[in-house]
PDB file of C-alpha atoms and ligand atoms in Angstrom:
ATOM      1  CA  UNK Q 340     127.585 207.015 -26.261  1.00 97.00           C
ATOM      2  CA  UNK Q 341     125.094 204.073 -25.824  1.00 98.00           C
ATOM      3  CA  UNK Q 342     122.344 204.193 -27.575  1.00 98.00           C
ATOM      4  CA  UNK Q 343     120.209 200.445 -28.078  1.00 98.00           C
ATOM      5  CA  UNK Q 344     116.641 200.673 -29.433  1.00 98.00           C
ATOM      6  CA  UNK Q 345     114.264 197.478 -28.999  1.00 98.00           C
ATOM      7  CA  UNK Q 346     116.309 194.693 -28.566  1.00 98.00           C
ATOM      8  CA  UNK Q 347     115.400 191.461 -28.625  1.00 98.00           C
ATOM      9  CA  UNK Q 348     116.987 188.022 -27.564  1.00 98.00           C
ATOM     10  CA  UNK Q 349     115.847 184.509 -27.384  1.00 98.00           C
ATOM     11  CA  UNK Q 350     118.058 182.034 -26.588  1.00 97.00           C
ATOM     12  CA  UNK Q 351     117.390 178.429 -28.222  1.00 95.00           C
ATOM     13  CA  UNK Q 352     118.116 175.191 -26.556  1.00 92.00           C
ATOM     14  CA  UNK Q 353     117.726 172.630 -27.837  1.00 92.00           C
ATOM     15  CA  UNK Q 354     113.145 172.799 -28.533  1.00 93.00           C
ATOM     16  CA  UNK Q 355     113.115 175.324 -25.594  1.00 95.00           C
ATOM     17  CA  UNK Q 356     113.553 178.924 -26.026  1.00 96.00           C
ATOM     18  CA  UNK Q 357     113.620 181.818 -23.933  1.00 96.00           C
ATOM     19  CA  UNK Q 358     112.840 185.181 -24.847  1.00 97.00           C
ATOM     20  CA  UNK Q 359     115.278 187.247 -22.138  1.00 98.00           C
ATOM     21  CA  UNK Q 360     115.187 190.732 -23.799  1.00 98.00           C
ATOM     22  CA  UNK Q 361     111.581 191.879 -24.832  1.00 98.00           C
ATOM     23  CA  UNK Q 362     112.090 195.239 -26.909  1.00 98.00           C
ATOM     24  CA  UNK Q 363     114.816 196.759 -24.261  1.00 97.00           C
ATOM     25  CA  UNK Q 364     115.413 200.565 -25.235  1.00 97.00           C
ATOM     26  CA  UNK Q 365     118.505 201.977 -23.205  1.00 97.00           C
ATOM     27  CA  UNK Q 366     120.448 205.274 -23.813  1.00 97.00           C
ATOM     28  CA  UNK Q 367     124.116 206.274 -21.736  1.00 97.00           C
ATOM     29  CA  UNK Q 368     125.498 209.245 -22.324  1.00 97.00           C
ATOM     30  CA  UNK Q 369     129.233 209.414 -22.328  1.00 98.00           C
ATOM     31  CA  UNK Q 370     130.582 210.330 -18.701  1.00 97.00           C
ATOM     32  CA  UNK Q 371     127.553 208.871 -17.203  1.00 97.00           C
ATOM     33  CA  UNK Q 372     127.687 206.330 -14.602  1.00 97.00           C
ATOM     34  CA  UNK Q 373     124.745 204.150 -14.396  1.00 97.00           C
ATOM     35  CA  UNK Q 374     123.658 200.726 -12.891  1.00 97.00           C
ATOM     36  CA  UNK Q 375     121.211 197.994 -14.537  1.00 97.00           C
ATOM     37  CA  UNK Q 376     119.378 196.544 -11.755  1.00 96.00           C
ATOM     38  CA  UNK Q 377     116.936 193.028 -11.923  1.00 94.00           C
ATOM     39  CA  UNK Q 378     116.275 189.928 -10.308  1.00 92.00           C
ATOM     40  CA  UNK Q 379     118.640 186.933 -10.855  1.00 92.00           C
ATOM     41  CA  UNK Q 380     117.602 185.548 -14.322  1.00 94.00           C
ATOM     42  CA  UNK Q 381     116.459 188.983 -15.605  1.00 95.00           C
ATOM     43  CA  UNK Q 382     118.715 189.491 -18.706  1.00 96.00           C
ATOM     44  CA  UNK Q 383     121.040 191.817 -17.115  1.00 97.00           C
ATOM     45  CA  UNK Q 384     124.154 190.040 -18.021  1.00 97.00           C
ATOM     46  CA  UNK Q 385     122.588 189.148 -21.340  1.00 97.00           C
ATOM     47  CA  UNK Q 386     122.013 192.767 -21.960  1.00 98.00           C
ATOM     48  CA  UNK Q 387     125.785 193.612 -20.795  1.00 98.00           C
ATOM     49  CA  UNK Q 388     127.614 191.308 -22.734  1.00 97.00           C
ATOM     50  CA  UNK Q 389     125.087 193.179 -26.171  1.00 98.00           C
ATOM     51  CA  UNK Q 390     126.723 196.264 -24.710  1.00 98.00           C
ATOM     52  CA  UNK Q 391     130.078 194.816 -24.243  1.00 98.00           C
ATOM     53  CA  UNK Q 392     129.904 193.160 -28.061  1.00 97.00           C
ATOM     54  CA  UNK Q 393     130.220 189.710 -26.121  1.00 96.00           C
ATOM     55  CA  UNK Q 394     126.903 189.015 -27.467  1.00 96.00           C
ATOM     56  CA  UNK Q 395     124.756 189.258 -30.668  1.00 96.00           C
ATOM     57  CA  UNK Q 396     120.930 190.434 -30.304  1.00 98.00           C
ATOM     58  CA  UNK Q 397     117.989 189.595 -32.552  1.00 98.00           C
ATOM     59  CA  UNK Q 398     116.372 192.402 -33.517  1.00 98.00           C
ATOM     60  CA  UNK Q 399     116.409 195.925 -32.773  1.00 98.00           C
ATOM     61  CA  UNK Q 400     119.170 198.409 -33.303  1.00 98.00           C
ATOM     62  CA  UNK Q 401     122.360 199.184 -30.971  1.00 98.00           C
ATOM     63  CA  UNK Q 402     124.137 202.257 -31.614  1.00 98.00           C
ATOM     64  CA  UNK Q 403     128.084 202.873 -29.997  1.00 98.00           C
ATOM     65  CA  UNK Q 404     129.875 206.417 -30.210  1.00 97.00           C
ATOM     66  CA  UNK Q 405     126.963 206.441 -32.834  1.00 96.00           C
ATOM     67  CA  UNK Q 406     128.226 203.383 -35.133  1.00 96.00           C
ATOM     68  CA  UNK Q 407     125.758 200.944 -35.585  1.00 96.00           C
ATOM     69  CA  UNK Q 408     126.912 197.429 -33.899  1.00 97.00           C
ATOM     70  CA  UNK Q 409     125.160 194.728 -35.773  1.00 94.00           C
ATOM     71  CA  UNK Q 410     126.420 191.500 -36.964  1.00 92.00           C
ATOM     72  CA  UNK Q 411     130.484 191.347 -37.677  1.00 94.00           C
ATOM     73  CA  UNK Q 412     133.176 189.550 -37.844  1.00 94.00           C
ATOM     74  CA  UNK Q 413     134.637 188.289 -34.545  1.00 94.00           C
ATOM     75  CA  UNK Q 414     138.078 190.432 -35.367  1.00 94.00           C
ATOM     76  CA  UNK Q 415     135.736 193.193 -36.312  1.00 95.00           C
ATOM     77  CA  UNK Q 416     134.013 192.531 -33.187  1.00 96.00           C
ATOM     78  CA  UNK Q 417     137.014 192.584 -30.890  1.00 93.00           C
ATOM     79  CA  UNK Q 418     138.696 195.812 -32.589  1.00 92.00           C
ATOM     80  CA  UNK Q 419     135.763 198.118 -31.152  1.00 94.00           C
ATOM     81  CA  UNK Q 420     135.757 196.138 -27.684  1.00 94.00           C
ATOM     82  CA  UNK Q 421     139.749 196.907 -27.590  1.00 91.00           C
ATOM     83  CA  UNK Q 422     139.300 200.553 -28.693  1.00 91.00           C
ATOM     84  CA  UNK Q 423     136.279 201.173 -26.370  1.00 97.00           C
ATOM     85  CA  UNK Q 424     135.369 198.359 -23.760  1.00 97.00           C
ATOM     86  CA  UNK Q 425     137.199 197.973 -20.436  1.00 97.00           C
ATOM     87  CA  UNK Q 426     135.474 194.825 -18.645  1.00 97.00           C
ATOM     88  CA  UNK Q 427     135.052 193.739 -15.085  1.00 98.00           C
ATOM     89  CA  UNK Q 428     133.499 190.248 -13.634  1.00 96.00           C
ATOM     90  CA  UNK Q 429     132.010 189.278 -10.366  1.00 95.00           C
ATOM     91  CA  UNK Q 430     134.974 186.611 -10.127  1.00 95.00           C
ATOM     92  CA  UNK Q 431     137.658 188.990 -11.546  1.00 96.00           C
ATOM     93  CA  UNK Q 432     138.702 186.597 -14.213  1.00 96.00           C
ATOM     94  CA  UNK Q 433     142.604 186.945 -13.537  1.00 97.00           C
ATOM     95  CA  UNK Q 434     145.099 184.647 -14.959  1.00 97.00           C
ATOM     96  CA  UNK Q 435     145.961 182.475 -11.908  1.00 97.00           C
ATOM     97  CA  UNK Q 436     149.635 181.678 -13.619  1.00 98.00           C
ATOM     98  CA  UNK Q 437     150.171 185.342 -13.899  1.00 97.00           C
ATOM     99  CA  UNK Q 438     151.331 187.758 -11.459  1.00 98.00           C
ATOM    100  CA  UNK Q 439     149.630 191.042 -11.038  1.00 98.00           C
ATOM    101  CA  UNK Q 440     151.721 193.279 -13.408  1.00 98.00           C
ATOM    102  CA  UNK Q 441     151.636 190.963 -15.873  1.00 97.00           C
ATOM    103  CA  UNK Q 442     147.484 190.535 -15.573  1.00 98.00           C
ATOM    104  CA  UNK Q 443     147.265 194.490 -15.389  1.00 98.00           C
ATOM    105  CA  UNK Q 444     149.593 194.327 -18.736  1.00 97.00           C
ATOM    106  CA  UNK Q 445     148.033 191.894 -20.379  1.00 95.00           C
ATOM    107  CA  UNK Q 446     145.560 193.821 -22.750  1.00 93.00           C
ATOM    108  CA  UNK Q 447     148.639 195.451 -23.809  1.00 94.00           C
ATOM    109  CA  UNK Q 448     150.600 192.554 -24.575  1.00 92.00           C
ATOM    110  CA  UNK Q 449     147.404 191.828 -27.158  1.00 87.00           C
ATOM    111  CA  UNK Q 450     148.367 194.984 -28.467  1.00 89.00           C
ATOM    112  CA  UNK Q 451     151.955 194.259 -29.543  1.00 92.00           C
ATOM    113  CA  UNK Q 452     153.246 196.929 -26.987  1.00 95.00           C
ATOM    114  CA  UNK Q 453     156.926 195.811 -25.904  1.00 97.00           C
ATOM    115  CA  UNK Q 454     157.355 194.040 -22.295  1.00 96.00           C
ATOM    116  CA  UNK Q 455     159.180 197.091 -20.791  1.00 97.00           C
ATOM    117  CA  UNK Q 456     156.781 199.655 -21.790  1.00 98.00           C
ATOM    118  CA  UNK Q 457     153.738 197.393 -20.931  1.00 97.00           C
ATOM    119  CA  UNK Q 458     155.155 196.555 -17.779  1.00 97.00           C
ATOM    120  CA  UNK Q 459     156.008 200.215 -16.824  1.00 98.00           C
ATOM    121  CA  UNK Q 460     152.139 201.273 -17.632  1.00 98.00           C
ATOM    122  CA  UNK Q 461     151.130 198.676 -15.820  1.00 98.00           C
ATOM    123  CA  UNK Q 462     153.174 200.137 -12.590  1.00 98.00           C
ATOM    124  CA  UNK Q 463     151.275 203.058 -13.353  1.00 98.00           C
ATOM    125  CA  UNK Q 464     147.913 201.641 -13.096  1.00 97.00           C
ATOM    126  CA  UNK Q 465     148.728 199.425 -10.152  1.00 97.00           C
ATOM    127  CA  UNK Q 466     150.215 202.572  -8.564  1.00 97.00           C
ATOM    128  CA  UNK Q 467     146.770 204.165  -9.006  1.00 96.00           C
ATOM    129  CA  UNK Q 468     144.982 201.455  -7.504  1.00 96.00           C
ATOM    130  CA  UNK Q 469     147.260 200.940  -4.606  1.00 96.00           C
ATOM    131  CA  UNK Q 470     149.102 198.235  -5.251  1.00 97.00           C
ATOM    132  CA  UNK Q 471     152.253 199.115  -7.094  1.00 97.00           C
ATOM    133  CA  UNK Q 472     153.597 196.795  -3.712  1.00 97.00           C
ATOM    134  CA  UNK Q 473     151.552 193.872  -4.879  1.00 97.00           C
ATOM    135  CA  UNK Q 474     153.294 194.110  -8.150  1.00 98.00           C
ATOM    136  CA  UNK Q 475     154.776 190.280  -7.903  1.00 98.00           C
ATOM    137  CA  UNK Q 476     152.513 188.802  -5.814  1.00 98.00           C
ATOM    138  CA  UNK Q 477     149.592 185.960  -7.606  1.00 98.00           C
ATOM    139  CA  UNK Q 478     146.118 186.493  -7.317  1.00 98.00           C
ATOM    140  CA  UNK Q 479     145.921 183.256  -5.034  1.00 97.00           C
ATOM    141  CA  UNK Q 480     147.606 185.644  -2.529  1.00 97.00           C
ATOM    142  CA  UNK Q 481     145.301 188.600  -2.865  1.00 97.00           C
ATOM    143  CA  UNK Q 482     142.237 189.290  -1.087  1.00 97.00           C
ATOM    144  CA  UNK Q 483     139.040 190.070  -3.256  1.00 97.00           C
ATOM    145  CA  UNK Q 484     139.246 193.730  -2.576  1.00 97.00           C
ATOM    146  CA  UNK Q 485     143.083 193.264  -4.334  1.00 98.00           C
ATOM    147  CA  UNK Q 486     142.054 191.123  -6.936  1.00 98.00           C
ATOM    148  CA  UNK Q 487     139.201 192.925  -8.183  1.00 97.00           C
ATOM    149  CA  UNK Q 488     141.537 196.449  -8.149  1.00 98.00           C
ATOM    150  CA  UNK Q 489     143.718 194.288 -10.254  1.00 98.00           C
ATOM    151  CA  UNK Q 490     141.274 193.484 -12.874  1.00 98.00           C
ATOM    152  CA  UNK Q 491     139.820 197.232 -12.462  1.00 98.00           C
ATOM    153  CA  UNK Q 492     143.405 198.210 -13.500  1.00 98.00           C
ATOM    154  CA  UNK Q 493     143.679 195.529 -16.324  1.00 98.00           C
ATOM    155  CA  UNK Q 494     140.273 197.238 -17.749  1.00 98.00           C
ATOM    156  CA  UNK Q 495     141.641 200.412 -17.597  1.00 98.00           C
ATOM    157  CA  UNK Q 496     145.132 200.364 -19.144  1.00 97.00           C
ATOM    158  CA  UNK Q 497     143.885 200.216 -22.523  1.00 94.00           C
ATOM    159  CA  UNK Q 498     142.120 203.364 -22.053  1.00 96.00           C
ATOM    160  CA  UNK Q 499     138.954 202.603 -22.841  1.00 96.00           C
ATOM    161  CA  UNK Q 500     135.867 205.057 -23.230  1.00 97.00           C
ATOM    162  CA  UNK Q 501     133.267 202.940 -21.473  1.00 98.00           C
ATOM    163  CA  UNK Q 502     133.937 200.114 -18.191  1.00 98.00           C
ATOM    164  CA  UNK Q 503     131.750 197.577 -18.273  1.00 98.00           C
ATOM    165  CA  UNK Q 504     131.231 195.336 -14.957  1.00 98.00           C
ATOM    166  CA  UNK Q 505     129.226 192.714 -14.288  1.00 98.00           C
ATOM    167  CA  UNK Q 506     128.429 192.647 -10.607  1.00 98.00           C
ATOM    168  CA  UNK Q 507     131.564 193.581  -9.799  1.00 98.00           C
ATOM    169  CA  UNK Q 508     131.194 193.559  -5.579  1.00 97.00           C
ATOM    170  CA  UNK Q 509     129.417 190.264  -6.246  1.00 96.00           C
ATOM    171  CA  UNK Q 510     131.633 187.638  -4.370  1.00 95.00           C
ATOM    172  CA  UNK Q 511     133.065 190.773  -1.657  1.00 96.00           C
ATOM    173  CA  UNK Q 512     132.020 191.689   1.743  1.00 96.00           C
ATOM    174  CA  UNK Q 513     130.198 195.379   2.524  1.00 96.00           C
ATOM    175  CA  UNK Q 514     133.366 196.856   3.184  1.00 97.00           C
ATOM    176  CA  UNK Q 515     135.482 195.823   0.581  1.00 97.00           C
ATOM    177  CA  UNK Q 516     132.088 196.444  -1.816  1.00 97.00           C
ATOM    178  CA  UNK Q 517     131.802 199.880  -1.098  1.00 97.00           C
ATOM    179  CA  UNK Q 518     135.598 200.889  -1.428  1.00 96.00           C
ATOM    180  CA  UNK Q 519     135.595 199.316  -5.143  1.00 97.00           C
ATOM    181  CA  UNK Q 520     132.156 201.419  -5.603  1.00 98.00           C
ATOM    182  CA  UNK Q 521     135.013 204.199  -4.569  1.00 97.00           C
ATOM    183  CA  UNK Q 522     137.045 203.375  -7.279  1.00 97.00           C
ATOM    184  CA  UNK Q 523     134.639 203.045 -10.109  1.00 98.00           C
ATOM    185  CA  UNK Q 524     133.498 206.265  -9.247  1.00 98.00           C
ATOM    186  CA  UNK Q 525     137.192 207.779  -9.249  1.00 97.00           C
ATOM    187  CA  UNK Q 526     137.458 205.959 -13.013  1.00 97.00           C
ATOM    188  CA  UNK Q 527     133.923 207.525 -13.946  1.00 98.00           C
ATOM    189  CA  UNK Q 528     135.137 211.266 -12.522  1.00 98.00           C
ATOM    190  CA  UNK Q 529     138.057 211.023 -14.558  1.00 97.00           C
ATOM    191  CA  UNK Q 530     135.652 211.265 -17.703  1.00 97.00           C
ATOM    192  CA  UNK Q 531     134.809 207.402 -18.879  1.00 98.00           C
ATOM    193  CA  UNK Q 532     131.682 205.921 -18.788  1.00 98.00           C
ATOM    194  CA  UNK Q 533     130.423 203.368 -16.188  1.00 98.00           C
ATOM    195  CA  UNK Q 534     127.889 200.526 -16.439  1.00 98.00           C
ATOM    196  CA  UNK Q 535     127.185 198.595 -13.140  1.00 98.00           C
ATOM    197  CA  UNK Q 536     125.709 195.547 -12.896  1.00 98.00           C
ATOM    198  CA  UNK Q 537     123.894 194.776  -9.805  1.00 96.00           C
ATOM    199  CA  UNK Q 538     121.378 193.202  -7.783  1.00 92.00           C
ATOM    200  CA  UNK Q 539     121.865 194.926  -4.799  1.00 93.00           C
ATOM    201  CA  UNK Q 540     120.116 198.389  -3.896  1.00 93.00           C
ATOM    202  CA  UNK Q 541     122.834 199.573  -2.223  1.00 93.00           C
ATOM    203  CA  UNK Q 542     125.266 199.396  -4.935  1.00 96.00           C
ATOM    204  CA  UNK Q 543     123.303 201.035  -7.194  1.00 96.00           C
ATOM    205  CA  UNK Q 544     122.163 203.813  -5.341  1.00 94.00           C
ATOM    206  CA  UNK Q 545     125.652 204.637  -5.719  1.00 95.00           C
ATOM    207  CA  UNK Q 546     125.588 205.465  -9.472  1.00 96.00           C
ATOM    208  CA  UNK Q 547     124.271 208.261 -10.831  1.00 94.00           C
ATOM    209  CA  UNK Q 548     121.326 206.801 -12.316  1.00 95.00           C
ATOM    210  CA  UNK Q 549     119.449 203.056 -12.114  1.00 96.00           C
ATOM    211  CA  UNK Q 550     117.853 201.534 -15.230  1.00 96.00           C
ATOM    212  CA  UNK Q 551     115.984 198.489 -13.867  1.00 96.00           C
ATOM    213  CA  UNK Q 552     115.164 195.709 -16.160  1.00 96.00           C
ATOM    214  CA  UNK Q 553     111.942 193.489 -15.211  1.00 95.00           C
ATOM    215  CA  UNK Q 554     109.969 190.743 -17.454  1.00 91.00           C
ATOM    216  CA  UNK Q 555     112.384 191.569 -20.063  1.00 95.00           C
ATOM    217  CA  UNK Q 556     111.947 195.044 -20.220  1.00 95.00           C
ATOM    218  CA  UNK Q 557     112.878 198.552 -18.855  1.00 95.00           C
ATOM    219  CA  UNK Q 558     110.872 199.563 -16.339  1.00 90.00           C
ATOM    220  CA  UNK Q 559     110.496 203.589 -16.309  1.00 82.00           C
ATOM    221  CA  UNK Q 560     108.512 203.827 -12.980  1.00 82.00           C
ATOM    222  CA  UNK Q 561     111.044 202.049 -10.770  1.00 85.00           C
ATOM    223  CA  UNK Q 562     112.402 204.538  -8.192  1.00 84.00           C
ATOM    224  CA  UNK Q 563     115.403 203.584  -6.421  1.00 85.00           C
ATOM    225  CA  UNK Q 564     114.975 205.986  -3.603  1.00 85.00           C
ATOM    226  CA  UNK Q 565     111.821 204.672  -3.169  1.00 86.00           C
ATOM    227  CA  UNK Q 566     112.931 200.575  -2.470  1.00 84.00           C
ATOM    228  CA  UNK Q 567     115.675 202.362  -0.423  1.00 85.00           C
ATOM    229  CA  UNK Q 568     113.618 204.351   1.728  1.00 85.00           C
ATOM    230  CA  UNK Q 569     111.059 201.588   2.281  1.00 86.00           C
ATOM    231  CA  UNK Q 570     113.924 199.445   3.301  1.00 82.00           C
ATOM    232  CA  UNK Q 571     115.108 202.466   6.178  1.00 82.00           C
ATOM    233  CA  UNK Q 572     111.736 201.832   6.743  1.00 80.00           C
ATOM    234  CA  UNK Q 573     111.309 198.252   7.444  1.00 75.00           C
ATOM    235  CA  UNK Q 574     114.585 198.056   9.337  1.00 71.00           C
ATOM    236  CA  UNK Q 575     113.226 201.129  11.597  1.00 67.00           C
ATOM    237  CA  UNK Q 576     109.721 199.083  12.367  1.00 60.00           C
ATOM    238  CA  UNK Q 577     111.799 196.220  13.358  1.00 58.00           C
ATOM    239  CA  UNK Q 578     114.048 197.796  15.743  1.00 53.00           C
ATOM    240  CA  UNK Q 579     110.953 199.679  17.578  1.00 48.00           C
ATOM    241  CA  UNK Q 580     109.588 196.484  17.748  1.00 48.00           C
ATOM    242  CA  UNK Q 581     112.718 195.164  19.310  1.00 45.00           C
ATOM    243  CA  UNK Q 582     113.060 197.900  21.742  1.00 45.00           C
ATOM    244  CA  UNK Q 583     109.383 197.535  22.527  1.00 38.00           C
TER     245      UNK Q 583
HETATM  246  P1  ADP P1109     121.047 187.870 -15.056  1.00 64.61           P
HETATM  247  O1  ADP P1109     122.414 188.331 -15.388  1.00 64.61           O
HETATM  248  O2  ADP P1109     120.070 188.976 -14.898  1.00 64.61           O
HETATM  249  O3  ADP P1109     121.017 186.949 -13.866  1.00 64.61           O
HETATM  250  P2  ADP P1109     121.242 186.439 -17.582  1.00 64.61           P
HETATM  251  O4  ADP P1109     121.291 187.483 -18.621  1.00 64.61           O
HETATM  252  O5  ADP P1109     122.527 185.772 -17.222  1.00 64.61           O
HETATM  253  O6  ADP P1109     120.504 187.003 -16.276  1.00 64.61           O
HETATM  254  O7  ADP P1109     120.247 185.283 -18.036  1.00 64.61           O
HETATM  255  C1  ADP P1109     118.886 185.543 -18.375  1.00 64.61           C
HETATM  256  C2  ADP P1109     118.209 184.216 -18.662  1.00 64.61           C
HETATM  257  O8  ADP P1109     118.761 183.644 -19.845  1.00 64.61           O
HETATM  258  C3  ADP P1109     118.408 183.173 -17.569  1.00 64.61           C
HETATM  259  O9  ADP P1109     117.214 182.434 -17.436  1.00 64.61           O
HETATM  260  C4  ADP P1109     119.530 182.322 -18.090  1.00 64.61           C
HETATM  261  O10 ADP P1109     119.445 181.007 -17.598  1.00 64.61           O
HETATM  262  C5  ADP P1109     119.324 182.368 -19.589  1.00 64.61           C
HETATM  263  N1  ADP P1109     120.584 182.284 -20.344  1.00 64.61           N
HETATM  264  C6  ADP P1109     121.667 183.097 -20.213  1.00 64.61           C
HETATM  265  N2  ADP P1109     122.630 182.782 -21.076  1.00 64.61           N
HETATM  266  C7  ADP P1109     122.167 181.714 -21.777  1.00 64.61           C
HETATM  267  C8  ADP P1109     122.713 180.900 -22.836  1.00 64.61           C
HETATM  268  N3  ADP P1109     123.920 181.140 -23.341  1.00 64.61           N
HETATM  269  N4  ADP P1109     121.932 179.905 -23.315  1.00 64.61           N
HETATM  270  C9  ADP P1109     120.697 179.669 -22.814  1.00 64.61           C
HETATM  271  N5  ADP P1109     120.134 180.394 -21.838  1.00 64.61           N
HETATM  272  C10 ADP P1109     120.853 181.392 -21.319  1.00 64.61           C
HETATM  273 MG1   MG P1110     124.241 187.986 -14.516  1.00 64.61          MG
END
C-alpha cells in the first residue's frame, strides 16, 4: 500500500539546513497497523506528513496503492489525500465554531454531498464512536477522549484506505490513551490501514509492528519487546529496592 524507497529531506532556513530524512526506506502493507517510533526532533512527523502528501521529499521514490507520488499540483495533491488519507493530530484540530456533527461532516461538505445526507453519515460515525449524544455539543465542552473520537470519526467518514495520526494520545491521560488505541484498532480490524505516530513505548507496542526512525534513518535492529521488557525490568529493581 506504502511503499517509500530512500527518501531524503533537508529543510532550508534561511543559511541553515537540516537534513531530517537520511535515505528512509519504509514499506506498509494494506490492513497493516504499524507505529513510527523516535525521539522528539527525529523526522517522524516529517516523514508522516510525505506519507500523508502534506509534504514534498527530495529525493528518493514514494510509491501509494502503487502510483508513484512525486511532485503535483496542490489539487492533484489533495484528490489522492481525499480518496485515500484519513488524518488525526495530537491536538485534534476541530473547528472550535463547529459543533460535532458538523466537524464529523465536514470532509463531506468538501465533497459537495448535500447537508441532510452529510449530516445523517455523520450520525452514523458519531454513533460508532459513541457519541451520537454529543451530536450538538462544541468541542470546548468535550473532554480529550471526546474530542479526539470526534476527529477519529471526521477521518473516517470519507472512507479512506489508510488513517494517518500523528501522536494521536499525545495531549490525553493513560486511560483515555489506551481506549483511543481501542478504537484505532477497531478502524484497522475493519480492513484500513493504520500509521501511529508515537513516542511512547507503550503505545506502540500496541500496533502490530514498530518501525523506529533514529539519526534520520530506519533502524532494523530496534526491538520493541526488548525496551519494554527492560523497562518491566527497571521498574521491578526499583520496587525490590523499595521493599528492601
Ligand atoms: P518529530 O515529529 O519526530 O518530533 P519533525 O519531523 O517534526 O520531528 O522535525 C524534525 C526536525 O526538522 C526538527 O529538528 C524540526 O525542528 C525540523 N523541522 C520540522 N519542520 C520544519 C520546517 N517546516 N522548517 C524547518 N525545520 C523543520
Ligand atoms: Mg512530530
Amino acid at each position: 500500500m506504502i511503499k517509500v524507497e530512500n527518501i531524503h529531506k533537508t529543510y532550508h532556513m534561511g543559511s541553515n539546513s537540516l537534513h531530517v530524512l537520511k535515505g528512509v526506506d519504509v514499506d506498509i502493507k494494506e490492513g497493516e497497523m504499524v507505529s513510527i517510533m523516535g525521539s522528539s526532533g527525529s523526522g517522524k512527523s516529517t516523514l508522516l506528513n510525505i506519507l500523508g502528501i502534506l509534504d514534498t521529499y527530495d529525493s528518493g521514490s514514494y510509491h501509494l496503492d502503487g502510483m508513484p507520488i512525486g511532485p503535483m499540483s496542490e489539487a492533484k495533491a489533495a484528490r489522492y489525500r481525499n480518496k485515500y488519507i484519513g488524518f488525526v493530530f495530537q491536538s485534534f484540530n476541530l473547528i472550535t465554531f463547529k459543533n460535532a456533527l458538523e466537524n464529523v461532516a465536514l470532509p463531506l461538505y468538501y465533497q459537495n454531498v448535500s447537508r441532510r445526507k452529510r449530516n445523517r453519515i455523520a450520525m452514523e460515525y458519531l454513533d460508532r464512536m459513541g457519541l451520537a449524544d454529543h451530536a450538538m455539543h462544541m468541542p470546548n465542552e468535550m473532554s480529550g477522549g471526546q474530542k479526539q473520537r470526534i476527529a477519529i470519526a471526521r477521518a473516517l467518514i470519507a472512507d479512506p484506505r489508510i488513517i494517518l495520526a500523528d501522536e494521536p494520545t499525545g495531549a490525553l491521560d493513560t486511560k483515555t490513551s489506551y481506549e483511543v488505541m481501542e478504537i484505532l484498532r477497531d478502524v484497522n480490524r475493519s480492513g484500513k490501514t493504520v500509521i501511529i505516530v508515537t513516542h511512547e513505548p507503550d503505545i506502540a507496542a500496541r500496533t502490530g509492528r514498530v518501525i523506529r526512525v533514529r539519526d534520520g534513518q530506519i533502524d532494523h535492529n530496534y526491538d520493541i519487546h526488548a525496551e519494554m521488557a527492560a523497562m518491566v525490568g527497571a521498574e521491578d529493581g526499583q520496587q525490590t529496592h523499595t521493599l528492601g
